[in-house]
Coordinates of C-alpha atoms in Angstrom, one line a residue:
M1 CA 139.5 148.7 -101.7
D2 CA 138.0 149.1 -105.2
I3 CA 136.9 152.6 -106.2
E4 CA 133.5 152.5 -108.0
E5 CA 133.3 154.1 -111.4
Y6 CA 130.0 155.7 -112.4
K7 CA 128.6 156.5 -115.8
V8 CA 127.1 159.9 -116.6
Y9 CA 123.9 160.0 -118.8
I10 CA 122.0 162.8 -120.4
K11 CA 118.5 163.0 -121.8
V12 CA 117.8 165.3 -124.7
D13 CA 114.6 166.6 -126.3
N14 CA 113.8 166.8 -130.1
N15 CA 115.9 170.0 -130.4
D16 CA 119.0 168.3 -128.8
N17 CA 118.5 170.4 -125.6
I18 CA 119.9 168.6 -122.6
I19 CA 116.8 168.3 -120.4
D20 CA 118.3 166.0 -117.7
I21 CA 121.6 164.6 -116.4
N22 CA 122.1 161.8 -114.0
S23 CA 124.5 159.0 -112.9
S24 CA 124.4 155.2 -113.3
E25 CA 124.1 155.1 -109.5
F26 CA 120.6 156.6 -109.6
L27 CA 119.2 155.3 -112.9
M28 CA 117.5 151.9 -112.9
N29 CA 116.6 152.1 -116.6
H30 CA 118.9 153.7 -119.2
D31 CA 116.4 153.7 -122.1
G32 CA 116.3 157.1 -123.8
W33 CA 119.5 158.2 -122.0
I34 CA 122.8 158.9 -123.7
E35 CA 126.0 157.8 -121.9
I36 CA 128.5 160.7 -122.2
D37 CA 131.2 160.0 -119.7
H38 CA 132.4 157.8 -116.8
G39 CA 134.7 158.2 -113.8
T40 CA 135.0 158.3 -110.1
G41 CA 134.2 160.9 -107.5
D42 CA 131.3 163.3 -106.9
K43 CA 131.4 164.8 -110.4
Y44 CA 130.3 161.4 -111.8
H45 CA 128.4 160.0 -108.8
H46 CA 126.3 163.1 -108.2
A47 CA 126.2 164.3 -111.8
Q48 CA 123.0 166.3 -111.4
N49 CA 124.8 168.9 -109.2
N50 CA 128.4 168.5 -110.1
Y51 CA 129.0 167.5 -113.7
L52 CA 128.0 170.8 -115.5
D53 CA 129.3 174.2 -114.5
K54 CA 125.8 175.7 -114.4
L55 CA 122.2 174.6 -113.9
I56 CA 120.6 173.0 -116.9
I57 CA 117.9 175.7 -117.0
N58 CA 118.8 179.4 -116.8
P59 CA 116.8 181.9 -114.7
E60 CA 114.5 182.7 -117.7
G61 CA 113.5 179.0 -117.9
Q62 CA 115.5 178.2 -121.1
Y63 CA 117.7 175.1 -121.5
R64 CA 121.3 176.1 -121.3
Y65 CA 123.1 173.2 -122.9
K66 CA 122.7 171.2 -126.2
W67 CA 124.2 167.9 -127.3
V68 CA 126.0 168.8 -130.5
N69 CA 128.4 166.4 -132.4
N70 CA 128.7 164.2 -129.2
K71 CA 129.7 167.1 -127.1
I72 CA 127.9 169.3 -124.5
V73 CA 127.7 172.9 -125.8
E74 CA 126.5 175.8 -123.7
V75 CA 124.1 177.9 -125.8
I76 CA 122.8 180.4 -123.3

């Protein structure tokens, strides 16, 4: 049995804030998305809820992560 590998994508705004994250399983069109990782299991398959340690937006409504030098950086 083959284990399916999934790609993780992020979408950033003009300030490099990560405004969305998703998996190749759920994206039909990758235009405007940045591929950042790949692998097997829920971390990759269900990236929206499992890839990052915290929610993308904090309780005050600010974006928590930025894409800096090809890495995810927590800023808040």
